[in-house]
Amino acid sequence: MIARLRKFIPVLDWGRTYNAAAFSNDLVAAVIVTIMLIPQSLAYALLAGLPPEAGIYASIVPIILYAIFGTSRALAVGPVAVVSLLTASAVGQVAEQGTAGYAVAALTLALLSGGFLLTLGILRLGFLANFLSHPVIAGFITASGILIACSQLKHILGVEAGGHTLPEMIGSLVTHLGETNLITLAIGAGAIAFLFWVRKGLKPLLRSLGCGPKLSDLITKAGPVAAVVLTTLITWAFVLSSQGVSIVGEVPQSLPPLTMPGLSPGLIADLAIPAVLISIIGFVESVSVAQTLAAKKRQHIDPDQELIGLGAANLGAAFTGGYPVTGGFARSVVNFDAGAETPAAGAYTAVGLAIAAVALTPLVYFLPKATLAATIIVAVLSLVDLSILKKTWGYSKSDFSAVAATIVLTLLLGVEIGVATGVAISVLLHLYKTSRPHVAEIGLVPGTQHFRNINRHDVETDPTVLMLRVDESLYFANARFLETLILERVTEGCAIRNVVLMFSAVNAVDYSALESLEAINERLTDMNVGFHLSEVKGPVMDRLQTSHLLQHLNGRVFLSQYDAWVAVSGRPVEPVGRAMAAAC
């Protein structure tokens, strides 16, 4: 009972061996991540169309809940760029930004997302996320990065622009370009330039001045904080808010409040599908990061338990003034590099953010929104990877079509349509490819007991024996293809007396495929052609033995393909030559 409880509440497992050294390492990591998270949380709330405090609230209770239920020792949970964009897109369709209904809808979105993730975790259905292929995810994240960066240009320019798709955003920006606030532009552009320099040039500079690697890395990670402090002081000292520079303004000094999501059937119906998309995309991103970091320390990640941890985190956000959250790549890497030993580092980060929410929020009153926009732009541009188009084009045209369609449709029609289309294209392409499986006609490699494709190797064949290797599991989509292939091959006019199907690559045979195999057996029986199977895997044989196929099979089932060749060729193995195989 206790072991089972530890499985569902991992803190009971790693907490038993928690010691002073782990506490020290976790505390240092928490301080670094907290410094990084304060400007990030404010910025991502801005991206989601919510008040800045919502970003901090979404980074407190959710982190604690994940520390209790999650399995990753380094994953840092909270608001991330892509989920914030998806939140703005989904909530913007049911409520107007800046209204109470908008905030309630964001809470409802977190509730639905948390409930969906929790349900998947309890039912152990984490494998469903595998339907999002890597090319589709890469294309979606690239397109999202472009959309996010473009959506923040209005804050850099200091204009009122809108739109959810790239053409709408560009059109709105062009329309309002004449209203650009030059002071805001100077702050935003300066912050972008500074943050890019921090990323690329600050660490080498510090190392050249004699700073140690850890100190140099810490100062570099604190770069966004420096941009926040500097631009806030400039805005306050020169009263730039009176000259049209948009600032964060008053942020409540309080811990996360208890909030109640909207539960109206209409609102739930409107947000259900976006919640599912947010959940799956967030889970895929989170687990990918968690598994990558865990592998570096030979630790184990349980994807189904991760669903429960992320589900609990989102439910926590729903009732404490937040919005949907997931594990963030950048902050998780920082957490890992800073030496986090256990999920307790996340709990300490939550304490640091709680202190900031109570004591430090007045200090961001004069923080320019252009600085937060600059923080977002610099962060998300690292997500943009257009090289995926070149890579997939050279490797697989079908994967390229999925990536290209996802990017183009996400940019032109919005994030939800883009990712849904990408998933649909991936599934359809998979069905198409598996509906036409690779079936190789094989022959014996001279001097061995190995069989290879007659079109690739110089092999020995027999004109009276057709040997085919099926390189795909057989199911409803490809069963008829195999049936047609065999019957066409047998009726070409050659003196084929036996057909042998090599099943070494067949992992499953569904009922539709079973019926096709039975039909093949009946047709070949009518033609006085033997029908044989070889190298059938145990699980497949177990299934076939429950059917009537083996009872009525007019041939045999052989343990190896070589045994089948010796039995059906009817003569000593002789090099018949590739020409005879080609003539047949």
XYZ file of C-alpha atoms in Angstrom:
584
model
C 0.000 0.000 0.000
C 2.817 2.396 0.929
C 4.758 1.541 -2.239
C 1.647 2.212 -4.326
C 1.145 5.531 -2.541
C 4.737 6.507 -3.264
C 4.153 5.798 -6.944
C 1.250 8.248 -7.115
C 2.808 10.776 -4.715
C 6.525 10.779 -5.622
C 7.393 13.276 -2.869
C 6.966 10.390 -0.403
C 9.730 8.584 -2.289
C 12.442 11.172 -2.820
C 11.535 12.939 0.430
C 12.787 9.950 2.465
C 16.391 10.544 1.395
C 16.302 14.348 1.445
C 19.352 15.766 3.231
C 21.224 18.986 3.918
C 23.302 18.785 0.741
C 20.188 18.438 -1.417
C 18.580 21.319 0.480
C 21.586 23.547 -0.205
C 21.646 22.736 -3.919
C 17.880 23.127 -4.275
C 17.945 26.484 -2.486
C 20.657 27.889 -4.766
C 18.764 26.698 -7.856
C 15.540 28.201 -6.506
C 17.133 31.624 -6.028
C 18.442 31.649 -9.603
C 15.153 30.452 -11.123
C 13.138 32.928 -9.013
C 15.217 35.825 -10.324
C 14.602 34.571 -13.861
C 10.900 33.881 -13.320
C 9.828 37.283 -11.989
C 10.175 39.175 -15.305
C 9.188 36.058 -17.290
C 5.951 35.591 -15.357
C 4.953 39.214 -15.859
C 5.821 39.023 -19.557
C 3.914 35.800 -20.260
C 0.832 37.116 -18.474
C 1.017 40.096 -20.809
C 1.233 37.693 -23.755
C -1.824 35.798 -22.501
C -3.771 39.075 -22.286
C -4.032 38.898 -18.494
C -2.972 41.252 -15.689
C 0.732 40.881 -14.835
C 0.025 39.408 -11.404
C -1.668 36.416 -13.074
C 1.746 35.277 -14.291
C 3.133 35.310 -10.748
C 0.046 33.582 -9.337
C 0.356 30.884 -11.977
C 3.925 30.248 -10.824
C 3.303 29.627 -7.111
C 0.694 26.985 -6.233
C 1.153 25.039 -9.531
C 4.882 24.631 -8.813
C 4.173 23.289 -5.328
C 1.591 20.812 -6.605
C 3.953 19.574 -9.314
C 6.699 19.126 -6.701
C 4.331 16.781 -4.831
C 2.968 14.777 -7.768
C 5.589 15.112 -10.540
C 8.496 12.753 -11.207
C 11.071 15.091 -12.755
C 13.785 16.359 -10.444
C 14.534 19.425 -12.590
C 11.345 20.407 -14.437
C 10.241 23.974 -13.622
C 6.503 24.416 -14.109
C 4.789 27.706 -14.847
C 3.612 29.964 -17.685
C 5.375 29.405 -21.018
C 5.277 31.322 -24.278
C 3.404 28.824 -26.475
C 0.740 28.029 -23.861
C 0.306 31.751 -23.162
C -0.284 32.352 -26.880
C -2.787 29.480 -27.017
C -4.541 30.908 -23.956
C -4.862 34.330 -25.552
C -6.174 32.771 -28.769
C -8.739 30.567 -27.003
C -9.974 33.030 -24.384
C -10.021 35.913 -26.864
C -12.776 34.107 -28.775
C -15.161 34.008 -25.793
C -14.408 37.234 -23.900
C -12.953 40.681 -24.446
C -9.445 41.260 -23.133
C -9.331 43.316 -19.950
C -12.762 42.264 -18.716
C -13.620 40.099 -15.707
C -15.053 37.524 -18.082
C -11.665 37.177 -19.775
C -9.930 36.304 -16.488
C -12.701 33.861 -15.547
C -12.419 32.181 -18.956
C -8.651 31.781 -18.417
C -9.362 30.092 -15.071
C -11.869 27.790 -16.766
C -9.309 26.927 -19.432
C -6.828 25.940 -16.699
C -9.535 23.869 -14.974
C -10.428 21.988 -18.159
C -6.778 21.458 -19.046
C -5.992 20.182 -15.553
C -8.997 17.882 -15.541
C -8.107 16.461 -18.956
C -4.466 15.843 -18.001
C -5.450 14.284 -14.696
C -7.927 11.965 -16.408
C -5.318 10.856 -18.946
C -2.859 10.203 -16.137
C -5.281 8.143 -14.049
C -6.259 6.083 -17.106
C -2.554 5.717 -18.077
C -3.157 7.211 -21.515
C 0.043 9.191 -21.920
C 0.733 7.389 -25.201
C -1.967 9.510 -26.898
C 0.501 12.380 -27.041
C 2.519 10.290 -29.509
C 0.006 11.258 -32.201
C 1.742 14.635 -32.301
C 4.776 13.834 -34.430
C 8.040 15.684 -33.870
C 7.912 17.458 -37.274
C 4.418 18.764 -36.467
C 5.516 19.941 -33.014
C 8.626 21.590 -34.493
C 6.552 23.306 -37.181
C 3.939 24.460 -34.688
C 6.507 25.850 -32.243
C 8.338 27.647 -35.063
C 5.117 29.242 -36.319
C 4.084 30.082 -32.749
C 7.423 31.756 -32.115
C 6.902 33.962 -35.176
C 3.343 34.813 -34.111
C 4.395 35.572 -30.543
C 7.246 37.835 -31.625
C 4.974 39.636 -34.098
C 2.230 40.047 -31.481
C 4.664 41.898 -29.188
C 5.735 44.456 -31.775
C 2.739 46.623 -30.842
C 4.253 47.075 -27.365
C 7.654 47.852 -28.866
C 6.084 50.517 -31.094
C 3.662 51.743 -28.444
C 0.570 51.377 -30.636
C -2.838 49.739 -30.290
C -2.796 46.870 -32.762
C -4.440 43.473 -32.790
C -5.065 40.281 -34.725
C -4.610 36.543 -34.145
C -3.028 35.570 -37.466
C 0.129 36.858 -39.124
C -1.656 38.780 -41.908
C -3.998 40.396 -39.357
C -1.100 41.408 -37.110
C 0.979 42.819 -39.942
C -1.991 44.658 -41.407
C -2.880 46.177 -38.031
C 0.723 47.205 -37.351
C 1.041 48.866 -40.762
C -2.236 50.725 -40.209
C -1.053 52.130 -36.855
C 2.585 52.626 -37.803
C 2.142 56.399 -37.910
C 1.145 56.386 -34.232
C 4.500 54.964 -33.104
C 5.753 56.375 -29.801
C 9.442 57.038 -30.415
C 10.361 56.899 -26.713
C 8.655 53.529 -26.341
C 10.417 52.327 -29.496
C 13.773 53.420 -28.091
C 13.137 51.552 -24.827
C 11.909 48.402 -26.563
C 14.597 48.303 -29.236
C 17.274 49.067 -26.668
C 16.029 46.267 -24.402
C 16.022 43.800 -27.307
C 19.569 44.753 -28.293
C 20.740 44.524 -24.678
C 19.129 41.104 -24.116
C 20.605 39.694 -27.307
C 24.025 40.984 -26.248
C 23.581 39.420 -22.805
C 22.828 36.061 -24.419
C 25.763 36.112 -26.805
C 28.421 38.445 -25.470
C 28.157 38.955 -21.701
C 29.392 35.552 -20.557
C 32.562 35.587 -22.713
C 33.243 39.139 -21.495
C 32.900 38.140 -17.852
C 35.138 35.104 -18.336
C 37.786 37.284 -19.979
C 37.647 39.579 -16.927
C 38.384 36.665 -14.628
C 34.914 35.670 -13.402
C 34.350 32.012 -12.674
C 32.026 29.956 -14.879
C 29.242 29.677 -12.284
C 29.264 33.381 -11.429
C 29.383 34.328 -15.124
C 26.455 32.036 -15.833
C 24.433 33.455 -12.916
C 25.003 37.050 -14.038
C 24.072 36.139 -17.612
C 20.839 34.484 -16.486
C 19.992 37.642 -14.527
C 20.242 39.747 -17.699
C 16.454 40.219 -18.083
C 16.299 41.435 -14.471
C 18.937 44.056 -15.274
C 16.879 45.221 -18.275
C 13.785 45.438 -16.057
C 15.562 47.418 -13.339
C 17.289 49.814 -15.739
C 14.257 50.655 -17.882
C 12.032 50.953 -14.802
C 14.425 53.463 -13.227
C 14.658 55.473 -16.466
C 10.870 55.560 -16.848
C 10.429 56.626 -13.214
C 13.204 59.228 -13.227
C 12.047 60.956 -16.435
C 8.315 60.413 -15.844
C 8.051 58.791 -19.259
C 4.554 57.492 -18.533
C 3.331 61.060 -19.024
C 4.833 60.964 -22.525
C 2.843 57.974 -23.687
C 5.086 55.156 -22.503
C 2.812 52.312 -21.407
C 3.741 50.897 -17.994
C 2.655 47.906 -15.931
C 1.028 50.100 -13.309
C -0.272 48.934 -9.967
C 0.120 45.246 -9.217
C -1.724 43.921 -6.135
C 0.493 43.086 -3.148
C -0.945 39.742 -2.183
C -0.575 36.016 -2.240
C -2.564 34.146 -4.888
C -6.261 34.596 -4.137
C -8.832 31.817 -4.079
C -10.694 32.036 -7.386
C -13.596 30.187 -8.971
C -13.557 29.245 -12.666
C -16.675 29.731 -14.748
C -18.742 26.553 -15.010
C -21.435 27.562 -17.460
C -22.090 24.857 -20.085
C -21.630 27.321 -22.942
C -18.222 28.493 -21.714
C -17.052 24.927 -21.116
C -18.200 23.885 -24.593
C -16.339 26.823 -26.190
C -13.095 26.077 -24.353
C -13.120 22.258 -24.367
C -11.234 21.729 -27.639
C -8.644 24.482 -26.979
C -8.108 22.953 -23.526
C -7.366 19.563 -25.089
C -4.879 21.117 -27.545
C -3.181 23.103 -24.790
C -2.981 20.007 -22.600
C -1.430 17.773 -25.237
C 1.015 20.369 -26.548
C 2.017 21.357 -23.027
C 2.455 17.728 -22.012
C 4.595 16.877 -25.049
C 6.834 19.901 -24.466
C 7.079 19.203 -20.740
C 7.852 15.479 -21.006
C 10.425 16.081 -23.749
C 12.305 18.497 -21.504
C 11.934 16.275 -18.420
C 13.200 13.154 -20.201
C 16.155 15.013 -21.717
C 17.272 16.357 -18.331
C 16.578 13.081 -16.501
C 18.729 11.132 -18.960
C 21.738 13.257 -18.053
C 21.557 11.939 -14.471
C 20.230 8.468 -15.327
C 16.918 9.213 -13.653
C 13.512 7.878 -14.628
C 10.468 9.829 -15.788
C 6.996 8.280 -15.662
C 4.948 9.957 -18.443
C 1.621 8.888 -16.923
C 2.592 10.299 -13.526
C 3.748 13.450 -15.291
C 0.188 13.810 -16.590
C -1.045 13.679 -13.003
C 1.562 16.205 -11.855
C 0.784 18.651 -14.664
C -2.948 18.086 -14.178
C -2.670 18.942 -10.484
C -0.588 22.030 -11.351
C -3.236 23.307 -13.767
C -6.051 22.655 -11.296
C -4.063 24.650 -8.763
C -3.727 27.514 -11.251
C -7.487 27.452 -11.876
C -8.310 28.092 -8.228
C -5.528 30.596 -7.441
C -5.873 33.275 -10.101
C -3.617 31.763 -12.773
C -4.016 30.236 -16.222
C -2.749 27.054 -17.968
C 0.850 26.085 -17.170
C 3.371 23.455 -18.194
C 7.078 22.697 -17.865
C 9.206 25.387 -19.486
C 12.341 24.544 -21.451
C 14.468 27.582 -20.568
C 13.718 27.710 -16.849
C 14.037 23.915 -16.511
C 17.492 23.990 -18.092
C 18.468 26.840 -15.760
C 17.092 24.875 -12.809
C 19.096 21.821 -13.868
C 22.308 23.746 -14.532
C 21.958 25.547 -11.190
C 22.168 22.185 -9.430
C 18.585 21.326 -8.499
C 18.559 17.899 -6.855
C 14.838 17.344 -6.216
C 11.421 18.868 -6.993
C 11.790 20.714 -3.700
C 13.726 23.335 -5.677
C 10.421 24.180 -7.348
C 8.707 24.539 -3.975
C 11.429 26.938 -2.816
C 10.994 28.888 -6.051
C 7.291 29.186 -5.231
C 8.187 30.606 -1.817
C 10.481 33.152 -3.469
C 7.754 34.195 -5.889
C 5.265 34.458 -3.031
C 7.629 36.833 -1.254
C 7.985 38.823 -4.475
C 4.184 38.953 -4.873
C 3.806 40.406 -1.384
C 6.844 42.679 -1.113
C 8.234 43.522 -4.558
C 5.236 44.284 -6.769
C 5.278 48.069 -6.059
C 8.755 48.163 -7.602
C 7.401 47.220 -11.039
C 4.822 50.033 -11.179
C 6.926 52.007 -13.692
C 8.121 48.948 -15.614
C 7.546 49.632 -19.354
C 5.482 47.033 -21.178
C 7.977 47.429 -24.008
C 10.622 45.817 -21.784
C 8.387 42.831 -21.097
C 7.673 42.568 -24.829
C 11.414 42.624 -25.511
C 11.891 39.809 -22.987
C 9.282 37.711 -24.798
C 10.654 38.426 -28.280
C 14.209 37.449 -27.357
C 12.991 34.292 -25.590
C 10.715 33.027 -28.378
C 13.011 33.764 -31.309
C 15.178 30.906 -30.044
C 12.177 28.639 -30.703
C 12.037 29.530 -34.390
C 13.780 26.822 -36.417
C 13.037 27.152 -40.125
C 15.832 24.675 -40.852
C 13.295 21.924 -40.076
C 11.859 22.585 -43.540
C 15.185 21.849 -45.239
C 15.842 18.806 -43.060
C 12.467 17.187 -43.699
C 12.559 18.022 -47.420
C 15.816 16.133 -47.775
C 14.708 13.188 -45.646
C 10.971 12.675 -46.143
C 8.635 14.638 -48.410
C 5.629 13.487 -46.391
C 7.127 14.862 -43.168
C 7.964 18.070 -45.031
C 4.338 18.450 -46.120
C 3.188 18.037 -42.501
C 5.700 20.630 -41.244
C 5.008 23.106 -44.041
C 1.237 22.788 -43.679
C 1.469 23.262 -39.913
C 3.635 26.386 -40.236
C 1.635 27.984 -43.048
C -1.800 27.275 -41.575
C -0.747 28.347 -38.086
C 0.529 31.656 -39.437
C -2.426 32.266 -41.755
C -5.382 30.782 -39.878
C -4.358 30.661 -36.225
C -2.736 28.300 -33.763
C -5.644 25.931 -33.180
C -6.349 25.282 -36.865
C -2.628 24.975 -37.554
C -1.870 22.304 -34.976
C -5.129 20.415 -35.624
C -4.326 20.316 -39.340
C -0.771 19.206 -38.649
C -1.988 16.316 -36.504
C -4.599 15.331 -39.100
C -2.021 15.395 -41.924
C 0.416 13.293 -39.890
C -2.221 10.660 -39.125
C -3.428 10.575 -42.748
C 0.123 10.270 -44.081
C 0.801 7.447 -41.627
C -2.341 5.643 -42.732
C -1.415 6.146 -46.386
C 2.130 4.848 -45.934
C 1.071 1.819 -43.902
C -1.762 1.098 -46.341
C 0.896 0.377 -48.974
C 3.460 -1.606 -46.957
C 6.827 -2.568 -48.311
C 6.621 -6.193 -49.484
C 9.905 -7.610 -50.790
C 10.277 -10.686 -52.991
C 13.197 -12.530 -51.476
C 15.731 -15.210 -52.353
C 18.503 -17.144 -50.632
C 21.911 -15.491 -50.297
C 24.379 -18.127 -51.669
C 26.296 -20.003 -49.006
C 24.065 -18.772 -46.174
C 20.640 -19.282 -44.654
C 19.737 -15.614 -45.075
C 17.113 -14.230 -47.444
C 17.208 -10.809 -49.060
C 15.348 -8.681 -51.629
C 15.921 -10.029 -55.178
C 16.135 -6.436 -56.474
C 18.974 -5.536 -54.116
C 21.081 -8.690 -53.874
C 22.350 -11.527 -56.050
C 20.271 -14.352 -54.581
C 19.062 -17.851 -55.446
C 15.371 -18.302 -56.323
C 13.026 -20.967 -57.665
C 10.486 -20.094 -60.392
C 7.913 -22.364 -58.720
C 8.223 -20.646 -55.335
C 7.128 -17.091 -54.534
C 8.670 -15.884 -51.269
C 7.534 -12.527 -49.913
C 8.723 -10.675 -46.819
C 6.015 -8.411 -45.360
C 7.646 -5.394 -43.671
C 4.619 -4.029 -41.821
C 1.984 -5.161 -39.358
C -1.200 -6.180 -41.139
C -4.403 -4.322 -40.366
C -7.569 -3.092 -42.040
C -5.844 -0.376 -44.088
C -3.294 -2.616 -45.829
C -4.819 -6.106 -45.794
C -6.416 -5.790 -49.222
C -3.146 -4.425 -50.688
C -1.311 -7.642 -49.744
C -4.164 -9.806 -51.030
C -4.160 -8.046 -54.414
C -0.356 -8.176 -54.682
C -0.178 -11.932 -54.125
C -3.018 -12.820 -56.465
C -1.664 -10.596 -59.248
C 1.795 -12.106 -58.833
C 0.522 -15.696 -58.918
C -1.624 -15.129 -62.018
C 1.168 -13.538 -64.101
C 1.639 -16.833 -65.992
C 4.623 -18.288 -64.174
C 4.598 -21.815 -62.800
C 4.278 -20.819 -59.164
C 3.323 -23.802 -56.995
C 4.007 -22.409 -53.509
C 3.731 -19.012 -51.831
C 5.647 -18.352 -48.592
C 4.973 -15.241 -46.511
C 7.896 -14.344 -44.251
C 6.323 -12.749 -41.141
C 9.494 -11.726 -39.289
C 8.506 -8.018 -39.424
C 4.797 -8.513 -38.706
C 4.005 -7.515 -35.121
C 0.209 -7.733 -35.315
C -2.594 -9.053 -37.512
C -6.057 -7.564 -36.937
C -9.347 -9.232 -37.847
C -9.604 -7.537 -41.264
C -6.126 -8.789 -42.144
C -7.034 -12.246 -40.857
C -9.999 -12.346 -43.239
C -7.692 -11.332 -46.104
C -5.247 -14.124 -45.223
C -8.164 -16.580 -45.215
C -9.283 -15.261 -48.623
C -5.732 -15.638 -49.985
C -5.643 -19.204 -48.690
C -8.979 -20.044 -50.366
C -7.958 -18.523 -53.718
C -4.579 -20.245 -53.722
C -6.222 -23.554 -52.794
C -8.485 -23.204 -55.822
C -5.354 -22.645 -57.950
C -3.567 -25.667 -56.438
C -0.928 -23.347 -54.979
C 0.414 -24.020 -51.478
C 0.195 -21.184 -48.951
C 2.829 -21.134 -46.184
C 3.941 -18.832 -43.362
C 7.383 -18.558 -41.788
C 9.028 -16.859 -38.795
C 5.680 -15.925 -37.224
C 6.203 -14.096 -33.936
C 4.795 -15.583 -30.753
C 2.072 -12.967 -30.071
C 0.936 -13.142 -33.718
C 0.869 -16.949 -33.623
C -1.172 -16.831 -30.419
C -3.801 -14.770 -32.230
C -3.779 -16.929 -35.357
C -4.259 -20.088 -33.294
C -7.585 -18.732 -32.026
C -8.854 -18.512 -35.635
C -9.678 -21.055 -38.339
C -6.817 -19.954 -40.615
C -4.245 -22.482 -39.399
C -6.792 -25.303 -39.424
C -7.638 -24.707 -43.106
C -4.189 -23.592 -44.262
C -3.269 -25.625 -47.329
C 0.421 -25.325 -46.454
C 2.562 -25.207 -43.323
C 3.917 -22.774 -40.755
C 7.738 -22.918 -40.637
C 10.020 -21.867 -37.825
C 12.491 -20.272 -40.239
C 12.447 -19.065 -43.809
C 15.293 -21.454 -44.653
C 13.202 -24.397 -43.437
C 10.393 -23.230 -45.713
C 12.787 -22.916 -48.679
C 14.173 -26.427 -48.225
C 10.673 -27.921 -47.817
C 8.941 -26.269 -50.777
C 11.754 -26.036 -53.353
C 11.725 -29.823 -53.735
C 15.361 -30.088 -54.807
C 18.869 -29.306 -53.566
C 19.689 -25.642 -53.355
C 21.146 -24.554 -56.698
C 21.930 -21.049 -58.028
C 19.004 -20.410 -60.319
C 20.102 -16.877 -60.998
C 18.511 -13.526 -60.860
C 17.516 -13.610 -64.544
C 15.003 -16.402 -63.943
C 13.496 -14.467 -61.030
C 13.184 -11.403 -63.210
C 11.605 -13.414 -66.037
C 8.967 -14.694 -63.653
